[in-house]
CSV table of C-alpha atoms and ligand atoms in Angstrom, one decimal:
chain,number,residue,atom,x,y,z
A,275,UNK,CA,153.7,94.1,149.2
A,276,UNK,CA,152.7,97.6,150.2
A,277,UNK,CA,152.4,98.5,146.6
A,278,UNK,CA,150.0,95.6,146.0
A,279,UNK,CA,147.9,96.7,149.0
A,280,UNK,CA,147.7,100.2,147.7
A,281,UNK,CA,146.6,98.9,144.3
A,282,UNK,CA,144.0,96.7,145.9
A,283,UNK,CA,142.6,99.6,147.8
A,284,UNK,CA,142.6,101.8,144.7
A,285,UNK,CA,140.8,99.0,142.8
A,286,UNK,CA,138.2,98.6,145.6
A,287,UNK,CA,137.5,102.3,145.7
A,288,UNK,CA,137.2,102.4,141.9
A,289,UNK,CA,134.8,99.4,142.2
A,290,UNK,CA,132.8,101.4,144.8
A,291,UNK,CA,132.7,104.4,142.5
A,292,UNK,CA,131.4,102.1,139.7
A,293,UNK,CA,128.2,101.6,141.7
A,294,UNK,CA,127.3,105.3,141.0
A,295,UNK,CA,127.5,105.4,137.2
A,296,UNK,CA,129.1,108.5,135.7
A,297,UNK,CA,126.9,110.6,133.5
A,298,UNK,CA,126.2,108.8,130.3
A,299,UNK,CA,128.0,111.4,128.2
A,300,UNK,CA,131.3,110.2,129.6
A,301,UNK,CA,130.7,106.7,128.4
A,302,UNK,CA,131.0,105.6,124.8
A,303,UNK,CA,127.7,104.2,123.5
A,304,UNK,CA,127.5,100.4,123.6
A,305,UNK,CA,128.9,99.0,120.3
A,306,UNK,CA,125.9,98.3,118.1
A,307,UNK,CA,125.3,94.6,117.7
A,308,UNK,CA,125.4,92.8,114.4
A,309,UNK,CA,122.0,92.0,112.8
A,310,UNK,CA,121.9,88.6,111.0
A,311,UNK,CA,118.9,88.0,108.7
A,312,UNK,CA,118.5,84.4,107.8
A,313,UNK,CA,116.2,83.2,105.0
A,314,UNK,CA,115.1,79.6,104.9
A,315,UNK,CA,113.4,79.5,101.5
A,316,UNK,CA,110.0,77.9,101.5
A,317,UNK,CA,109.9,77.2,105.3
A,318,UNK,CA,106.3,76.9,106.5
A,319,UNK,CA,105.7,78.0,110.1
A,320,UNK,CA,104.2,74.6,110.9
A,321,UNK,CA,107.6,73.0,110.1
A,322,UNK,CA,108.6,74.2,113.6
A,323,UNK,CA,106.1,71.7,115.0
A,324,UNK,CA,107.5,68.6,113.3
A,325,UNK,CA,109.9,67.8,116.2
A,326,UNK,CA,113.1,68.2,114.2
A,327,UNK,CA,114.0,71.8,115.0
A,328,UNK,CA,115.6,72.0,118.4
A,329,UNK,CA,117.7,75.1,117.6
A,330,UNK,CA,115.0,77.1,115.9
A,331,UNK,CA,112.5,76.1,118.5
A,332,UNK,CA,114.8,77.2,121.3
A,333,UNK,CA,115.5,80.5,119.5
A,334,UNK,CA,111.7,81.0,119.3
A,335,UNK,CA,111.0,80.0,122.9
A,336,UNK,CA,113.8,82.3,124.1
A,337,UNK,CA,112.7,85.1,121.7
A,338,UNK,CA,109.9,85.7,119.3
A,339,UNK,CA,107.8,83.5,117.0
A,340,UNK,CA,105.3,84.6,114.4
A,341,UNK,CA,103.8,84.0,111.0
A,342,UNK,CA,104.3,86.4,108.1
A,343,UNK,CA,102.1,86.8,105.1
A,344,UNK,CA,104.1,86.9,101.9
A,345,UNK,CA,103.5,89.6,99.3
A,346,UNK,CA,101.8,88.6,96.0
A,347,UNK,CA,103.0,86.7,94.0
A,348,UNK,CA,104.3,84.4,96.7
A,349,UNK,CA,107.6,83.7,94.8
A,350,UNK,CA,111.2,83.9,95.9
A,351,UNK,CA,112.6,87.0,94.2
A,352,UNK,CA,109.6,89.3,94.7
A,353,UNK,CA,109.4,88.3,98.4
A,354,UNK,CA,113.1,88.5,99.2
A,355,UNK,CA,113.1,92.0,97.8
A,356,UNK,CA,110.0,92.9,99.8
A,357,UNK,CA,111.6,91.7,103.0
A,358,UNK,CA,114.5,94.1,102.6
A,359,UNK,CA,112.7,97.1,101.1
A,360,UNK,CA,109.3,97.1,102.9
A,361,UNK,CA,107.7,97.5,99.5
A,362,UNK,CA,105.4,95.1,97.7
A,363,UNK,CA,106.4,93.8,94.3
A,364,UNK,CA,104.2,96.4,92.5
A,365,UNK,CA,106.3,99.1,94.0
A,366,UNK,CA,109.8,97.6,94.2
A,367,UNK,CA,109.6,96.3,90.6
A,368,UNK,CA,110.7,92.7,91.1
A,369,UNK,CA,107.2,91.6,90.1
A,370,UNK,CA,108.0,88.0,89.5
A,371,UNK,CA,111.0,85.6,89.2
A,372,UNK,CA,110.8,86.1,85.4
A,373,UNK,CA,109.4,89.2,83.8
A,374,UNK,CA,109.9,91.9,81.2
A,375,UNK,CA,109.8,95.7,81.2
A,376,UNK,CA,108.3,97.5,78.2
A,377,UNK,CA,111.0,100.2,78.8
A,378,UNK,CA,113.7,97.6,78.5
A,379,UNK,CA,112.8,96.0,75.2
A,380,UNK,CA,114.4,92.7,74.1
A,381,UNK,CA,115.5,91.7,77.6
A,382,UNK,CA,114.0,89.4,80.1
A,383,UNK,CA,114.7,89.3,83.9
A,384,UNK,CA,115.4,85.8,85.1
A,385,UNK,CA,116.8,84.8,88.5
A,386,UNK,CA,119.0,82.3,86.7
A,387,UNK,CA,120.5,84.9,84.5
A,388,UNK,CA,123.6,86.2,86.2
A,389,UNK,CA,123.8,89.4,84.0
A,390,UNK,CA,120.2,90.4,84.8
A,391,UNK,CA,120.5,89.6,88.5
A,392,UNK,CA,123.5,91.9,88.8
A,393,UNK,CA,122.1,94.7,86.7
A,394,UNK,CA,120.8,97.6,88.8
A,395,UNK,CA,118.2,98.7,86.2
A,396,UNK,CA,115.9,95.9,87.3
A,397,UNK,CA,116.4,96.7,91.0
A,398,UNK,CA,116.5,100.5,91.2
A,399,UNK,CA,112.8,100.9,91.9
A,400,UNK,CA,113.5,99.8,95.5
A,401,UNK,CA,116.2,100.8,98.0
A,402,UNK,CA,117.2,97.7,100.0
A,403,UNK,CA,118.2,98.0,103.7
A,404,UNK,CA,121.9,97.5,102.8
A,405,UNK,CA,122.0,100.5,100.5
A,406,UNK,CA,120.6,102.7,103.2
A,407,UNK,CA,122.9,101.2,105.8
A,408,UNK,CA,126.0,101.5,103.7
A,409,UNK,CA,125.1,105.2,103.1
A,410,UNK,CA,124.9,105.6,106.9
A,411,UNK,CA,128.4,104.1,107.3
A,412,UNK,CA,127.3,100.6,108.2
A,413,UNK,CA,129.3,97.8,106.7
A,414,UNK,CA,127.0,95.2,105.2
A,415,UNK,CA,127.2,91.6,103.8
A,416,UNK,CA,123.9,90.7,102.2
A,417,UNK,CA,125.4,87.4,100.9
A,418,UNK,CA,123.2,85.5,98.4
A,419,UNK,CA,120.3,87.9,99.0
A,420,UNK,CA,118.5,88.7,95.7
A,421,UNK,CA,119.7,92.1,94.6
A,422,UNK,CA,123.0,91.9,96.5
A,423,UNK,CA,124.9,91.4,93.2
A,424,UNK,CA,123.8,94.7,91.7
A,425,UNK,CA,125.0,98.3,92.4
A,426,UNK,CA,121.5,99.4,93.3
A,427,UNK,CA,121.1,103.2,93.2
A,428,UNK,CA,124.9,103.3,92.8
A,429,UNK,CA,125.7,101.5,96.1
A,430,UNK,CA,127.3,98.1,96.3
A,431,UNK,CA,127.3,96.3,99.6
A,432,UNK,CA,130.9,96.0,101.1
A,433,UNK,CA,130.7,92.2,101.0
A,434,UNK,CA,128.7,90.0,98.6
A,435,UNK,CA,129.1,86.8,96.6
A,436,UNK,CA,127.8,85.6,93.2
A,437,UNK,CA,125.0,83.1,94.1
A,438,UNK,CA,126.1,79.5,93.9
A,439,UNK,CA,123.4,77.0,94.6
A,440,UNK,CA,125.9,74.2,94.9
A,441,UNK,CA,127.6,75.9,97.8
A,442,UNK,CA,127.1,73.5,100.8
A,443,UNK,CA,125.1,74.8,103.7
A,444,UNK,CA,128.1,74.3,106.1
A,445,UNK,CA,130.2,76.6,104.0
A,446,UNK,CA,127.5,79.2,103.9
A,447,UNK,CA,127.5,79.4,107.7
A,448,UNK,CA,131.3,79.4,107.8
A,449,UNK,CA,131.4,82.2,105.3
A,450,UNK,CA,129.2,84.3,107.6
A,451,UNK,CA,131.3,83.5,110.6
A,452,UNK,CA,134.4,84.4,108.7
A,453,UNK,CA,133.0,87.8,108.0
A,454,UNK,CA,132.5,88.3,111.7
A,455,UNK,CA,136.2,87.5,112.2
A,456,UNK,CA,137.3,90.4,110.0
A,457,UNK,CA,139.1,93.4,111.6
A,458,UNK,CA,136.5,96.0,112.9
A,459,UNK,CA,136.7,98.4,110.0
A,460,UNK,CA,135.7,95.6,107.5
A,461,UNK,CA,133.5,93.6,109.8
A,462,UNK,CA,129.8,93.8,108.7
A,463,UNK,CA,127.1,94.8,111.1
A,464,UNK,CA,124.3,93.6,108.7
A,465,UNK,CA,124.7,90.0,107.3
A,466,UNK,CA,122.4,87.6,105.6
A,467,UNK,CA,122.4,83.9,105.3
A,468,UNK,CA,120.3,82.0,102.7
A,469,UNK,CA,119.3,78.4,102.5
A,470,UNK,CA,117.4,76.9,99.5
A,471,UNK,CA,117.4,73.2,100.7
A,472,UNK,CA,113.9,73.3,102.3
A,473,UNK,CA,112.3,74.9,99.2
A,474,UNK,CA,113.9,72.4,96.9
A,475,UNK,CA,112.7,69.4,98.9
A,476,UNK,CA,109.2,71.0,99.2
A,477,UNK,CA,109.0,71.3,95.4
A,478,UNK,CA,110.2,67.8,94.7
A,479,UNK,CA,108.5,65.8,97.5
A,480,UNK,CA,105.8,68.0,98.9
A,481,UNK,CA,105.5,69.8,102.2
A,482,UNK,CA,104.5,66.7,104.2
A,483,UNK,CA,107.2,64.3,102.8
A,484,UNK,CA,109.9,62.8,105.0
A,485,UNK,CA,112.5,64.2,102.6
A,486,UNK,CA,111.2,67.7,103.4
A,487,UNK,CA,111.3,67.0,107.1
A,488,UNK,CA,114.9,65.9,106.7
A,489,UNK,CA,115.7,69.1,104.9
A,490,UNK,CA,114.1,71.1,107.8
A,491,UNK,CA,116.3,69.1,110.2
A,492,UNK,CA,119.4,69.8,108.2
A,493,UNK,CA,118.8,73.6,108.2
A,494,UNK,CA,118.0,73.5,111.9
A,495,UNK,CA,121.4,72.0,112.4
A,496,UNK,CA,122.9,74.9,110.5
A,497,UNK,CA,121.1,77.4,112.7
A,498,UNK,CA,122.7,75.5,115.6
A,499,UNK,CA,126.1,75.8,114.0
A,500,UNK,CA,125.5,79.6,113.5
A,501,UNK,CA,124.5,80.0,117.2
A,502,UNK,CA,127.5,77.9,118.3
A,503,UNK,CA,129.9,80.0,116.1
A,504,UNK,CA,128.6,83.2,117.7
A,505,UNK,CA,128.9,81.8,121.2
A,506,UNK,CA,132.5,80.6,120.5
A,507,UNK,CA,133.3,84.1,119.5
A,508,UNK,CA,131.6,85.6,122.5
A,509,UNK,CA,129.5,87.6,120.1
A,510,UNK,CA,126.0,88.8,120.9
A,511,UNK,CA,123.8,89.4,117.8
A,512,UNK,CA,120.2,90.1,116.9
A,513,UNK,CA,119.0,87.2,114.7
A,514,UNK,CA,116.0,87.4,112.5
A,515,UNK,CA,115.0,84.2,110.7
A,516,UNK,CA,112.4,84.4,108.0
A,517,UNK,CA,111.1,82.6,105.0
A,518,UNK,CA,109.8,84.1,101.8
A,519,UNK,CA,106.7,81.9,101.4
A,520,UNK,CA,105.3,78.5,102.3
A,521,UNK,CA,104.6,75.4,100.2
A,522,UNK,CA,101.3,73.8,99.0
A,523,UNK,CA,100.9,70.1,98.0
A,524,UNK,CA,100.1,69.5,94.3
A,525,UNK,CA,98.3,66.6,92.7
A,526,UNK,CA,98.2,65.2,89.2
A,527,UNK,CA,94.4,65.6,89.0
A,528,UNK,CA,94.6,69.3,89.9
A,529,UNK,CA,96.0,70.6,86.6
A,530,UNK,CA,94.5,73.1,84.2
A,531,UNK,CA,95.8,72.9,80.6
A,532,UNK,CA,95.8,76.4,79.3
A,533,UNK,CA,96.2,75.3,75.7
A,534,UNK,CA,92.8,73.5,76.0
A,535,UNK,CA,91.3,77.0,76.6
A,536,UNK,CA,93.3,79.0,74.1
A,537,UNK,CA,95.2,78.1,70.9
A,538,UNK,CA,99.0,78.1,71.6
A,539,UNK,CA,99.6,80.7,68.8
A,540,UNK,CA,97.4,83.3,70.5
A,541,UNK,CA,99.6,83.9,73.6
A,542,UNK,CA,102.9,83.3,75.3
A,543,UNK,CA,103.8,83.1,79.0
A,544,UNK,CA,106.9,83.7,81.1
A,545,UNK,CA,105.7,81.9,84.2
A,546,UNK,CA,103.5,78.8,84.7
A,547,UNK,CA,102.5,76.6,87.7
A,548,UNK,CA,101.1,78.4,90.7
A,549,UNK,CA,99.9,81.1,88.3
A,550,UNK,CA,100.4,82.0,84.7
A,551,UNK,CA,101.4,85.3,83.2
A,552,UNK,CA,99.8,85.8,79.8
A,553,UNK,CA,101.1,87.9,76.9
A,554,UNK,CA,98.6,88.0,74.0
A,555,UNK,CA,100.2,87.7,70.6
A,556,UNK,CA,100.0,90.7,68.3
A,557,UNK,CA,96.4,91.4,67.3
A,558,UNK,CA,95.0,88.5,69.4
A,559,UNK,CA,94.2,90.4,72.6
A,560,UNK,CA,90.4,90.3,72.1
A,561,UNK,CA,90.4,86.6,71.5
A,562,UNK,CA,92.6,85.9,74.5
A,563,UNK,CA,90.5,88.1,76.8
A,564,UNK,CA,87.3,86.5,75.6
A,565,UNK,CA,88.6,83.0,76.5
A,566,UNK,CA,90.2,83.9,79.8
A,567,UNK,CA,88.3,86.7,81.5
A,568,UNK,CA,85.1,84.6,81.7
A,569,UNK,CA,84.5,82.4,84.8
A,570,UNK,CA,86.4,79.2,85.1
A,571,UNK,CA,86.3,76.4,87.7
A,572,UNK,CA,89.4,76.4,90.0
A,573,UNK,CA,90.9,79.5,88.3
A,574,UNK,CA,90.4,83.3,87.8
A,575,UNK,CA,92.1,85.5,85.2
A,576,UNK,CA,92.2,89.3,85.2
A,577,UNK,CA,93.5,92.1,83.1
A,578,UNK,CA,96.4,93.6,85.1
A,579,UNK,CA,94.3,96.7,86.0
A,580,UNK,CA,91.5,94.5,87.3
A,581,UNK,CA,93.5,92.2,89.7
A,582,UNK,CA,91.6,92.3,93.1
A,583,UNK,CA,92.8,95.2,95.2
A,584,UNK,CA,93.9,92.9,98.1
A,585,UNK,CA,96.8,91.6,96.0
A,586,UNK,CA,98.1,95.2,95.6
A,587,UNK,CA,99.4,94.2,92.2
A,588,UNK,CA,99.0,95.3,88.6
A,589,UNK,CA,100.0,98.9,88.4
A,590,UNK,CA,103.7,98.3,87.6
A,591,UNK,CA,104.4,98.3,83.9
A,592,UNK,CA,106.3,95.1,84.4
A,593,UNK,CA,103.2,93.1,85.4
A,594,UNK,CA,102.0,90.9,82.5
A,595,UNK,CA,98.8,92.1,80.6
A,596,UNK,CA,96.8,89.2,81.9
A,597,UNK,CA,97.3,87.2,85.1
A,598,UNK,CA,95.7,83.8,85.9
A,599,UNK,CA,95.6,82.4,89.4
A,600,UNK,CA,94.3,78.9,90.3
A,601,UNK,CA,92.9,77.7,93.6
A,602,UNK,CA,95.8,77.0,96.0
A,603,UNK,CA,97.2,73.5,95.1
A,604,UNK,CA,96.2,73.6,91.5
A,605,UNK,CA,98.7,74.0,88.6
A,606,UNK,CA,98.4,76.0,85.4
A,607,UNK,CA,100.3,74.2,82.7
A,608,UNK,CA,100.2,73.2,79.0
A,609,UNK,CA,100.0,69.9,77.2
A,610,UNK,CA,103.5,70.3,75.7
A,611,UNK,CA,105.1,70.8,79.2
A,612,UNK,CA,107.2,67.7,79.9
A,613,UNK,CA,109.2,68.3,83.2
A,614,UNK,CA,112.0,65.8,83.9
A,615,UNK,CA,110.5,65.3,87.4
A,616,UNK,CA,107.0,65.8,88.7
A,617,UNK,CA,106.6,68.6,91.1
A,618,UNK,CA,104.8,67.7,94.4
A,619,UNK,CA,104.8,71.1,96.0
A,620,UNK,CA,104.6,74.7,94.8
A,621,UNK,CA,104.1,78.3,95.9
A,622,UNK,CA,103.1,81.5,94.1
A,623,UNK,CA,99.4,81.1,95.2
A,624,UNK,CA,97.2,83.5,97.1
A,625,UNK,CA,99.2,84.8,100.0
A,626,UNK,CA,96.1,84.6,102.2
A,627,UNK,CA,96.0,80.8,101.9
A,628,UNK,CA,97.5,79.1,105.0
A,629,UNK,CA,99.8,77.0,103.0
A,630,UNK,CA,101.6,80.2,101.7
A,631,UNK,CA,102.3,81.5,105.2
A,632,UNK,CA,106.0,82.2,106.0
A,633,UNK,CA,107.9,81.9,109.2
A,634,UNK,CA,109.3,84.5,111.5
A,635,UNK,CA,111.6,83.8,114.5
A,636,UNK,CA,113.8,86.3,116.2
A,637,UNK,CA,116.1,86.4,119.2
A,638,UNK,CA,118.9,88.4,120.7
A,639,UNK,CA,119.3,91.4,123.1
A,640,UNK,CA,116.8,93.5,121.1
A,641,UNK,CA,114.0,91.0,121.6
A,642,UNK,CA,111.7,90.1,124.4
A,643,UNK,CA,111.5,86.5,125.5
A,644,UNK,CA,108.6,84.2,124.7
A,645,UNK,CA,106.6,86.5,122.5
A,646,UNK,CA,104.2,85.1,119.9
A,647,UNK,CA,103.3,87.8,117.4
A,648,UNK,CA,99.9,88.0,115.6
A,649,UNK,CA,100.3,87.3,111.9
A,650,UNK,CA,101.6,90.3,110.0
A,651,UNK,CA,102.5,91.2,106.4
A,652,UNK,CA,106.2,90.7,105.5
A,653,UNK,CA,106.6,94.3,104.5
A,654,UNK,CA,107.0,95.1,108.2
A,655,UNK,CA,110.3,93.1,108.5
A,656,UNK,CA,112.0,96.1,106.8
A,657,UNK,CA,111.2,98.7,109.4
A,658,UNK,CA,112.3,96.2,112.0
A,659,UNK,CA,115.7,95.8,110.3
A,660,UNK,CA,116.0,99.6,110.1
A,661,UNK,CA,115.3,99.8,113.9
A,662,UNK,CA,117.8,97.1,114.8
A,663,UNK,CA,120.5,98.8,112.7
A,664,UNK,CA,119.7,102.3,113.9
A,665,UNK,CA,119.2,103.7,110.4
A,666,UNK,CA,116.3,105.8,109.1
A,667,UNK,CA,114.0,103.7,106.9
A,668,UNK,CA,113.1,104.8,103.4
A,669,UNK,CA,109.4,105.4,102.7
A,670,UNK,CA,107.9,101.9,102.8
A,671,UNK,CA,104.6,99.9,103.2
A,672,UNK,CA,105.5,98.2,106.5
A,673,UNK,CA,104.5,99.2,110.0
A,674,UNK,CA,106.9,98.9,113.0
A,675,UNK,CA,103.8,98.5,115.2
A,676,UNK,CA,103.4,95.0,113.8
A,677,UNK,CA,106.6,94.0,115.6
A,678,UNK,CA,106.8,96.5,118.4
A,679,UNK,CA,105.6,94.0,121.1
A,680,UNK,CA,108.6,91.9,120.3
A,681,UNK,CA,111.2,94.6,121.1
A,682,UNK,CA,112.7,95.4,124.4
A,683,UNK,CA,112.5,99.1,123.5
B,767,AMP,P1,111.4,79.6,93.4
B,767,AMP,O1,111.4,79.2,92.0
B,767,AMP,O2,110.6,80.9,93.6
B,767,AMP,O3,111.1,78.5,94.3
B,767,AMP,O4,112.9,80.0,93.7
B,767,AMP,C1,113.8,79.3,94.5
B,767,AMP,C2,115.2,79.3,93.8
B,767,AMP,O5,115.7,80.6,93.7
B,767,AMP,C3,116.2,78.6,94.6
B,767,AMP,O6,116.2,77.2,94.4
B,767,AMP,C4,117.5,79.2,94.1
B,767,AMP,O7,118.0,78.4,93.0
B,767,AMP,C5,117.1,80.5,93.5
B,767,AMP,N1,117.7,81.6,94.1
B,767,AMP,C6,117.6,82.0,95.4
B,767,AMP,N2,118.4,83.0,95.6
B,767,AMP,C7,119.1,83.3,94.5
B,767,AMP,C8,120.0,84.3,94.1
B,767,AMP,N3,120.5,85.2,95.0
B,767,AMP,N4,120.4,84.3,92.8
B,767,AMP,C9,119.9,83.5,91.9
B,767,AMP,N5,119.0,82.5,92.2
B,767,AMP,C10,118.6,82.4,93.5
B,768,ZN,ZN1,111.4,80.9,97.7
B,769,ZN,ZN1,110.3,77.5,95.5
């Protein structure tokens, strides 16, 4: 009994001491929180206003909401790499989803080509956040993020997986939570989660279609599962939810047939739709330029060196010799193109057009509550990630001041 009393007094006096904190040098620094970067491919900011996103809307209300401008071209691979390098495609070298490099003759980079996607030579012009973090001793898991399958600049993330589009969304969330259950030495502090469902529905049915709204609702449910999984583990984390680009509606009567302008034998292309990359055939450059570089209705074409400065695109040797961009919502195609299904939505257009805007939502202890940020370029997500992880960012084109108002310190 006496022993208990003594213990109780000792505890009380300790508790009293605790009101005057010891010098901070005596305390271990607080364990750094995990940073979870979620990409919802093709998610437009206005999808948050469709009444089907309780979890994302709560995260935004209790944290930060904003609109990010994608880099040009507003496609998946270029923009995912921009988000994690702070460099625009002209500088990080992933200039399109499909491209060639004159210094790598005979090969084509395609996002569907496993070998290319995992080959560092395509990625080494940039240094993604996980490379910098791993070098600083941070365990990372950029699962399904473009570039994560390659040993970029000689560094492989501790955890990664070969991209598998068929992997159900539930399983993707469970994979992330399982990584957080690993023993501390293997447990990642930087993790990514990627969903393609909303982009796929947007392409097939268009941004306003009920099928796309259903896809938005499905991904919101997954964000809810992620939050519940963190809560069940008693884990605090800083969550950054982004998309890579938006989605514009297409129409059958807004198509330009490029083979009506130019004979098919004079050129080839690696990308069509929201823009077209043009490679003149041997000896046909003058003819191709004469046909394309003049004014057209609903479309402009430029030599790579003459692409308007605001696109910040055209210096990289990987950019096609001629680039044609239609008005947003128009398609560049050819008479012989016979898709198995008709596309109702697309992206890749001018990043300044409102339909191409991407979403930004963030929450967690590092973020203030109820902040709405003015629109900013997606290059600034990179310095934010570096700040959250406590690593020194590589030289980049972003600006931490774009997001400073969102941070508690
Ligand atoms: P986009 O054509 O620009 O709309 O690209 C979207 C597609 O990119 C998705 O439907 C996925 O199939 C594909 N994708 C996304 N991430 C990866 C990845 N890490 N590896 C291969 N393909 C990917
Ligand atoms: Zn995308
Ligand atoms: Zn897409």
